[in-house]
GROMACS .gro file of C-alpha atoms in nm:
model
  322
    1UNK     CA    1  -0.964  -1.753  -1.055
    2UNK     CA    2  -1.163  -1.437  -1.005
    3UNK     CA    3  -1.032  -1.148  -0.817
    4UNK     CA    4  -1.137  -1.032  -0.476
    5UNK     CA    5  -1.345  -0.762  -0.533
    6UNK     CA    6  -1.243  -0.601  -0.261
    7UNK     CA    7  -0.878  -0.553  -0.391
    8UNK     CA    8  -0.949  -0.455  -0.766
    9UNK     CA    9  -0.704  -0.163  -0.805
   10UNK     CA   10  -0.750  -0.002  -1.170
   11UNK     CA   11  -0.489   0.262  -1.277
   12UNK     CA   12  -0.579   0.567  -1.440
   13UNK     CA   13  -0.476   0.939  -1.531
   14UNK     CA   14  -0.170   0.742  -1.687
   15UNK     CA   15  -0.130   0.527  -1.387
   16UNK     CA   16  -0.077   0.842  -1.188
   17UNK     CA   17  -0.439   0.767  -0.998
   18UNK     CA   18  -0.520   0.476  -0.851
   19UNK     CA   19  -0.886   0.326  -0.826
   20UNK     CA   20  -1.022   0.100  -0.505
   21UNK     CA   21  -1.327  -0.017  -0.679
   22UNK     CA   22  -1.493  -0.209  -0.391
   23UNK     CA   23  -1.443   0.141  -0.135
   24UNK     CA   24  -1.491   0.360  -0.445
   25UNK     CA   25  -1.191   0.591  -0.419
   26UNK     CA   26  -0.954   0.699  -0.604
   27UNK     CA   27  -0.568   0.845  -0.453
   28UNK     CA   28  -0.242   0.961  -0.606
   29UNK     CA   29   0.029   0.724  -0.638
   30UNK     CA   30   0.339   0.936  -0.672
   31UNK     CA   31   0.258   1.261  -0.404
   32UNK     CA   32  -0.014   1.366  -0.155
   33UNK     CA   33  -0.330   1.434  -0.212
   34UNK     CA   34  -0.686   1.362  -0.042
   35UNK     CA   35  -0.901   1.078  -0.224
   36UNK     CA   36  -1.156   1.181  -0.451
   37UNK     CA   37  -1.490   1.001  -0.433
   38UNK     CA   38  -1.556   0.781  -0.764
   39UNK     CA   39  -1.925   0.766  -0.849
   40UNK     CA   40  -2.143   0.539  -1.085
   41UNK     CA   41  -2.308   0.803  -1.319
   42UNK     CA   42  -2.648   0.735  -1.449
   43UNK     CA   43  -2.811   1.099  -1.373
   44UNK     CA   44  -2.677   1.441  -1.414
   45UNK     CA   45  -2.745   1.781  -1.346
   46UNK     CA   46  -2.607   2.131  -1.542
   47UNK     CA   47  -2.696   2.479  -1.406
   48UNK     CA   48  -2.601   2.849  -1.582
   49UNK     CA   49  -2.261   2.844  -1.460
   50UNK     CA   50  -2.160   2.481  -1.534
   51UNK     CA   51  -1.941   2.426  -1.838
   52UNK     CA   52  -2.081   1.999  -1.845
   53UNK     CA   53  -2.290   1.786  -1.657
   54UNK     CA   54  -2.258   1.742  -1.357
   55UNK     CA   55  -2.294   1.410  -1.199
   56UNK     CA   56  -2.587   1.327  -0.855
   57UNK     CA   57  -2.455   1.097  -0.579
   58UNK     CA   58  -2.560   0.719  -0.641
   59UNK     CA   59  -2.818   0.803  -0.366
   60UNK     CA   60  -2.973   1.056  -0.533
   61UNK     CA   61  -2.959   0.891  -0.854
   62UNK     CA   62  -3.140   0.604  -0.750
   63UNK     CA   63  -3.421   0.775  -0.609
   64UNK     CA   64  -3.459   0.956  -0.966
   65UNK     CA   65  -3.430   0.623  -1.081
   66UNK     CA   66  -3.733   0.461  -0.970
   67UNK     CA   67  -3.899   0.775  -0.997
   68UNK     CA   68  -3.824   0.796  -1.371
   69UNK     CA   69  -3.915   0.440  -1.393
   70UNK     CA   70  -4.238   0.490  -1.216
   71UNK     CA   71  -4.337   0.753  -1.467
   72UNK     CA   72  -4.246   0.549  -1.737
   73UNK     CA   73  -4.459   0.293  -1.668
   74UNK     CA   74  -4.798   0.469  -1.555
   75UNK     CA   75  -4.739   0.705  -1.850
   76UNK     CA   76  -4.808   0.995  -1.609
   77UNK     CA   77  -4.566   1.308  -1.637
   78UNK     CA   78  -4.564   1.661  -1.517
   79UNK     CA   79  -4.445   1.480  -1.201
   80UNK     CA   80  -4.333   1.700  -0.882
   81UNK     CA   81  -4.057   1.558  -0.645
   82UNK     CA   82  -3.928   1.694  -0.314
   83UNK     CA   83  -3.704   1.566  -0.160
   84UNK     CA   84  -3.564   1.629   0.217
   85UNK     CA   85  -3.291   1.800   0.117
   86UNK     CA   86  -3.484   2.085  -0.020
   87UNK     CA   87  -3.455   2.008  -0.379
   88UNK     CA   88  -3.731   1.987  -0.629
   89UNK     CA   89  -3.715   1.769  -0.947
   90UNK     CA   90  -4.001   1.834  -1.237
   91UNK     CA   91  -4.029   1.544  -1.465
   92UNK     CA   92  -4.237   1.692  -1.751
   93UNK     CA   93  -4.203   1.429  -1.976
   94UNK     CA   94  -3.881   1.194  -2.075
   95UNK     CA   95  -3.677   1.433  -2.241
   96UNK     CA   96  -3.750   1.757  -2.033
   97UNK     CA   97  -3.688   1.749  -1.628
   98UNK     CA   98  -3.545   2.028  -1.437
   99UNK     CA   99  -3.443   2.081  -1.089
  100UNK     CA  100  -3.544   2.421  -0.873
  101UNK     CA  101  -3.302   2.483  -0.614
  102UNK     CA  102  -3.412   2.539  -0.261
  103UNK     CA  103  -3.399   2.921  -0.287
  104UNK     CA  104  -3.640   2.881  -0.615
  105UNK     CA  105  -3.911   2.634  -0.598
  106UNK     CA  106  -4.153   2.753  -0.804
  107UNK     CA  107  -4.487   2.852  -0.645
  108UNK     CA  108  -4.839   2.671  -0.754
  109UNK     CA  109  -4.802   2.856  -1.080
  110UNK     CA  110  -4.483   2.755  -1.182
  111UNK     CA  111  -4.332   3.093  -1.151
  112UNK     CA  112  -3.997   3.145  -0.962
  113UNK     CA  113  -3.954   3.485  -0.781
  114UNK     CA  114  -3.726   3.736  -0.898
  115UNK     CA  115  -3.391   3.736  -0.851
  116UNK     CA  116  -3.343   3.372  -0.834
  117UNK     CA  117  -3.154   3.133  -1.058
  118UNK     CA  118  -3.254   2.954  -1.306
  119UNK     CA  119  -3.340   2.569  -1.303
  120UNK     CA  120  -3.091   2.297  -1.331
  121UNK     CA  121  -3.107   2.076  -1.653
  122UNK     CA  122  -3.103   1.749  -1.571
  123UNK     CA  123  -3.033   1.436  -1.796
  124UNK     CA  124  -3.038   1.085  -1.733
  125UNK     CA  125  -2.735   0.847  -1.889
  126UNK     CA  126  -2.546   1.003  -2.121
  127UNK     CA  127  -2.683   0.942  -2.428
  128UNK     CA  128  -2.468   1.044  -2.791
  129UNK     CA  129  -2.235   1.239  -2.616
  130UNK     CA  130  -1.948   0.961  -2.614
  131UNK     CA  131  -1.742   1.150  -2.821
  132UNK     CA  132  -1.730   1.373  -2.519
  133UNK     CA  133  -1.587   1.129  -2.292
  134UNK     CA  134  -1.181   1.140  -2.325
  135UNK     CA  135  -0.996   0.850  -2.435
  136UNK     CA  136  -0.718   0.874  -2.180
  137UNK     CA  137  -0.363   0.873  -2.227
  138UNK     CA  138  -0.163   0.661  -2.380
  139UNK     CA  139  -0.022   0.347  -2.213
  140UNK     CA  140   0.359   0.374  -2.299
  141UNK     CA  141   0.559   0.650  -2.192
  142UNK     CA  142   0.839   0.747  -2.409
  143UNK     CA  143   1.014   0.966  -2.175
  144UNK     CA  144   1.029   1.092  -1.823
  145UNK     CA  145   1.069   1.400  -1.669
  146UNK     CA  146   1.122   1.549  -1.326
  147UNK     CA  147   0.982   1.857  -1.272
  148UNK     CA  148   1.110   2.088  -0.942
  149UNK     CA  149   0.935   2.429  -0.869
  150UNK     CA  150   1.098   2.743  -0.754
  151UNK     CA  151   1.047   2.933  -0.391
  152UNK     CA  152   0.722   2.933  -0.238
  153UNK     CA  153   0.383   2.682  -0.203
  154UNK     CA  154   0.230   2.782  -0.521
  155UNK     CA  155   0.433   2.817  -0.857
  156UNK     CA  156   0.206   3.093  -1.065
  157UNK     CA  157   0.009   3.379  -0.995
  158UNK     CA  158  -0.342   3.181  -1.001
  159UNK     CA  159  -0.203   3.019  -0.711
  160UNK     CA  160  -0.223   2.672  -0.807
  161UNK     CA  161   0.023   2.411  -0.638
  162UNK     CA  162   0.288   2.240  -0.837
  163UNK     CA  163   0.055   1.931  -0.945
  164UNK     CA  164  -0.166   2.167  -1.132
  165UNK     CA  165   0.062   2.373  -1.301
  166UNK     CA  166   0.260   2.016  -1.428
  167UNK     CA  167  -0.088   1.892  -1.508
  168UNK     CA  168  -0.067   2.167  -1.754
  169UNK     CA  169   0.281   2.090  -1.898
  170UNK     CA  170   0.130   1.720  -1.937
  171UNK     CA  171  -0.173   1.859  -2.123
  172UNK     CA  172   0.008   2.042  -2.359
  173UNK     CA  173   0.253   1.798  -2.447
  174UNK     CA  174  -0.008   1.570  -2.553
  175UNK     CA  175  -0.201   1.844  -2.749
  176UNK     CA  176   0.133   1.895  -2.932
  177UNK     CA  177   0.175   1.479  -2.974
  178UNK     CA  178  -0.154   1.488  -3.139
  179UNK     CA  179  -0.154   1.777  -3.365
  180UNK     CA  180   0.259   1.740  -3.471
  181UNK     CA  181   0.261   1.382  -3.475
  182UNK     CA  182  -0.070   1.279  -3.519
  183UNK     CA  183   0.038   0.996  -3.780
  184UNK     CA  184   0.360   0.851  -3.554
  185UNK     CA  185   0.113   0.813  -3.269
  186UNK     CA  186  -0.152   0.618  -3.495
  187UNK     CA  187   0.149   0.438  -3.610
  188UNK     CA  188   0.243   0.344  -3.250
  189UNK     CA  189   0.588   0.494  -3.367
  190UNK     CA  190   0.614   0.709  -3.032
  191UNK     CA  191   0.422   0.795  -2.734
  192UNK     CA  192   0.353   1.051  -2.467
  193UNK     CA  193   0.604   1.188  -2.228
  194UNK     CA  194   0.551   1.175  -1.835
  195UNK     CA  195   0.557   1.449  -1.613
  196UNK     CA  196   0.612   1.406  -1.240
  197UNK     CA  197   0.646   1.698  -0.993
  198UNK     CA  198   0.960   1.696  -0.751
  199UNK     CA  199   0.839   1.868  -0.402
  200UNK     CA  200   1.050   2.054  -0.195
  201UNK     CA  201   0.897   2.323   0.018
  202UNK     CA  202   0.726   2.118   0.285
  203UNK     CA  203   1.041   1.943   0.299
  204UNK     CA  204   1.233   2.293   0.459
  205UNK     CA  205   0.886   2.452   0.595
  206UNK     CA  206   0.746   2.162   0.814
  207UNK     CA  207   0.791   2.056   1.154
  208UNK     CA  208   1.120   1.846   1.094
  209UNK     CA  209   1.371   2.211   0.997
  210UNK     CA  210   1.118   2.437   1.276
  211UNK     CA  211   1.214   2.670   1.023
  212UNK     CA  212   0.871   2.833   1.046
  213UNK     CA  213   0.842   2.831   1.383
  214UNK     CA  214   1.124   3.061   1.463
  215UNK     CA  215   1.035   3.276   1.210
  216UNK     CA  216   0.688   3.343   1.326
  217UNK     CA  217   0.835   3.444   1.653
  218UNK     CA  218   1.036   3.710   1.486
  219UNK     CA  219   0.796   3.840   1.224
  220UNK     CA  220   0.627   4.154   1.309
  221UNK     CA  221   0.233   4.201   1.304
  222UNK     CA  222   0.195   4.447   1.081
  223UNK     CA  223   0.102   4.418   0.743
  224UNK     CA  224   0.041   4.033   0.796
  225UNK     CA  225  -0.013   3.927   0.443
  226UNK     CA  226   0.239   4.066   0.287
  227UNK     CA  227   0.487   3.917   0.590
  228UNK     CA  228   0.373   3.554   0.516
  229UNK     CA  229   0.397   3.602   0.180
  230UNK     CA  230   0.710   3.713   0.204
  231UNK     CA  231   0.827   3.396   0.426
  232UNK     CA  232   0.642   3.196   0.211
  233UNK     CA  233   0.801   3.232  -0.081
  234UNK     CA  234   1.074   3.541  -0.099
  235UNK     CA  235   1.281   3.370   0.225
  236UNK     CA  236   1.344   3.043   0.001
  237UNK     CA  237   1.595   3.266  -0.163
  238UNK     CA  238   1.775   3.390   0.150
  239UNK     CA  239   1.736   2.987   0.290
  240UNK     CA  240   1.984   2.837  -0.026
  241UNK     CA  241   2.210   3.052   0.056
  242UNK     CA  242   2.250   2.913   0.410
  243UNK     CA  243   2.488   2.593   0.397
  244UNK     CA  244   2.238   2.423   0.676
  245UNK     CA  245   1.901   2.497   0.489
  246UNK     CA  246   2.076   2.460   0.134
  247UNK     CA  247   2.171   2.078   0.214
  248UNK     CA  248   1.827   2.071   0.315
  249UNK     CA  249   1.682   2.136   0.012
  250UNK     CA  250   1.943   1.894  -0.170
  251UNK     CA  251   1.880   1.651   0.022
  252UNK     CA  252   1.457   1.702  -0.011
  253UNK     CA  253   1.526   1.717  -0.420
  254UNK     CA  254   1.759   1.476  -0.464
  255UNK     CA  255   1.583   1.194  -0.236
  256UNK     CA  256   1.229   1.285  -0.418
  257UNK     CA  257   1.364   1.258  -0.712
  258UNK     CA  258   1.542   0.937  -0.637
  259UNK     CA  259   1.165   0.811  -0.458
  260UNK     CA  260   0.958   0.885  -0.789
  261UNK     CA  261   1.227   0.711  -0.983
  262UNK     CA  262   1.178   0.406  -0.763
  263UNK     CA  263   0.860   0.391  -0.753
  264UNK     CA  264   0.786   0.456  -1.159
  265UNK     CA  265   1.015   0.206  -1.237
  266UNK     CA  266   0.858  -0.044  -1.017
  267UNK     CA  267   0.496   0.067  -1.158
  268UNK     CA  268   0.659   0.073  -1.544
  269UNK     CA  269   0.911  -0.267  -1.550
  270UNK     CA  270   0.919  -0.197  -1.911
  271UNK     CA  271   1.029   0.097  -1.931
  272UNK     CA  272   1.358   0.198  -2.115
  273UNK     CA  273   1.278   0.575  -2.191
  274UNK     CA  274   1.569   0.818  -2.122
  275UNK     CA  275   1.517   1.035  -1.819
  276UNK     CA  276   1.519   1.442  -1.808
  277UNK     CA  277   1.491   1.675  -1.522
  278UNK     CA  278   1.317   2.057  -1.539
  279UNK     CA  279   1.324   2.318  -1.257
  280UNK     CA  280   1.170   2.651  -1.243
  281UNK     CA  281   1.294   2.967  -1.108
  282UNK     CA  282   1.523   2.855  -0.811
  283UNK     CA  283   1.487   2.486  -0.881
  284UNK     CA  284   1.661   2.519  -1.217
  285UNK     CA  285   1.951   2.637  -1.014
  286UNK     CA  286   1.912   2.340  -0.738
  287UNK     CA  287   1.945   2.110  -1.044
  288UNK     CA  288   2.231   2.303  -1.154
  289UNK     CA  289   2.454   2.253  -0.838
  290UNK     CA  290   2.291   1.939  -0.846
  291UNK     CA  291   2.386   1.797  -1.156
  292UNK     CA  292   2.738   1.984  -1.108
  293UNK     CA  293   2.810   1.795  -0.769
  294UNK     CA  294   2.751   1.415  -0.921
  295UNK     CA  295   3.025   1.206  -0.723
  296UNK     CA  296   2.854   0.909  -0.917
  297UNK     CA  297   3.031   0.574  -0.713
  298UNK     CA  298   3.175   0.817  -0.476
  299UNK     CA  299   3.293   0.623  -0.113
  300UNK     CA  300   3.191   0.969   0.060
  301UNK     CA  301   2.810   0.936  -0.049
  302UNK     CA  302   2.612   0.617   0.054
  303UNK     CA  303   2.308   0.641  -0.206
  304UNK     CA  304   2.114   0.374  -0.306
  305UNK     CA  305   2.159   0.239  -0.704
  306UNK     CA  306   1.792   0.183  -0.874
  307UNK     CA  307   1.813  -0.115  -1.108
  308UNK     CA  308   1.703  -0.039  -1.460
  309UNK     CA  309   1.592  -0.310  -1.671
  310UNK     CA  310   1.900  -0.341  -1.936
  311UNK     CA  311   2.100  -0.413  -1.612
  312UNK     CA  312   2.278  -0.033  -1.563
  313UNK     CA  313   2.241   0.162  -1.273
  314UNK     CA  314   2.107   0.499  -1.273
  315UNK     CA  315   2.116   0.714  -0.941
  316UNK     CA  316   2.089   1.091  -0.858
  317UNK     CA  317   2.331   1.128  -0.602
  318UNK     CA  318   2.262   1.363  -0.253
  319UNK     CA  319   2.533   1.663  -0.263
  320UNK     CA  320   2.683   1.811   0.010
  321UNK     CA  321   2.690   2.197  -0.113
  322UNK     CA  322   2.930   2.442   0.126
   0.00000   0.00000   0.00000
């Protein structure tokens, strides 16, 4: 029986990502984040500042397409395109076409005024450079951590949010898998280890606490950036101190925690990796009182039990800190 093509879901990223193949999409399975359009690459484009290619829309490739084709077959080169957009493609012969932005379309000599940038390479398929396509990760995972930030949005001082900066942890944990343990890994012996971020901060800043709301009406005017900055990210200290907003963020941690758990397990049936958690700044101290507070089968605390596969029980309990 052949699938419906319009619900082919592929997994990738480590089955982190999620592909709709029919609407050509791809969205995060374990937090929030807007699609990202997937495109069939058969033309691509690198300027001065771009470290690889770069690839058109399917749109645009097809038009190059039938141009290149065209060309092909009358054997006539040197060919000028414009298109609507204000682009110009030059196809001077199969190996050498260029694109002149809209700001430097050359003039009837094929000059470019000065001051403008230079002309886009631009390649069609891709050619020998396989090797430069990345194999992926690694099917099995090993082990599995949970990973919970410290105060503010972003967790370093490039400003990236907490899926980057684990992104990075993930990266470098497979470097190290290939260059320490290059011959366990060809062996199948181990595998890779998972990273998943734990989110917190929407959790106390959004609509549900109003927490921002009544500070806003408080904060002064002056020296604006620094002020949100400061509630942003300096206030999260001043907030786990506070019984109310401290079960708050227990609550947020130990439920998203509890949520990824779920949700891997039902994505990974297999697995029987240990699990490890890893906090930052203030969230190694919320896993701290955390991990303190366990009432594990506790009549207090109603938490849901998540079946693992050997038939054990494995739950991170919510913890009433006062």
């Amino acid at each position: 029986v052949q699938p419906d093509p319009e619900n082919v879901i592929i997994r990738t990223d480590g089955g982190r990502y999620d592909v709709q193949l029919y609407d050509r999409l791809r969205t995060a399975v374990y937090w929030e984040e807007e699609p990202a359009e997937v495109r069939r690459c058969s033309w691509f484009y690198k300027g001065d500042s771009d470290s690889r290619f770069v690839p058109y829309s399917e749109e645009f490739s097809d038009k190059l397409e039938a141009e290149y084709k065209k060309a092909v077959s009358t054997n006539q080169w040197h060919r000028r395109l414009e298109f609507p957009s204000g682009e110009t493609i030059v196809m001077h012969n199969p190996k050498v076409i260029v694109q002149f932005q809209p700001s430097s379309v050359p003039d009837e000599w094929g000059t470019t005024p000065d001051g403008q940038n230079r002309p886009r390479v631009v390649k069609r398929g891709i050619d020998d450079d396989h090797d430069e396509i990345p194999d992926g990760e690694l099917s099995t995972v090993d082990h599995l951590v949970f990973m919970v930030h410290g105060i503010g949005p972003v967790c370093d001082l490039r400003f990236r949010s907490m899926v980057e900066c684990v992104d990075d942890f993930r990266s470098v944990s497979l470097k190290l898998l290939h260059s320490h343990y290059k011959k366990a890994v060809d062996d199948h012996a181990v595998s890779r280890v998972e990273f998943l971020p734990v989110q917190w901060h929407t959790a106390l800043h959004g609509d549900a606490t109003g927490v921002d709301r009544r500070i806003k009406k408080i904060t002064l005017p002056s020296t604006g950036r620094l002020r949100h900055f400061t509630n942003e990210t300096l206030l999260d200290v001043l907030f786990y101190n506070s019984p109310t907003y401290c079960q708050t963020i227990m609550d947020a941690v130990s439920q998203e925690i509890n949520r990824l758990y779920a949700l891997f397990m039902k994505r990974n049936p297999d697995y029987r990796g240990g699990v490890s958690v890893c906090g930052h700044s203030l969230g190694s101290l919320i896993l701290f009182d955390l991990l303190s507070n366990q009432k594990i089968g506790s009549q207090e605390l109603s938490v849901p039990t998540i079946p693992k596969v050997n038939g054990d029980t494995k739950q991170v309990c919510g913890v009433n800190k006062q």
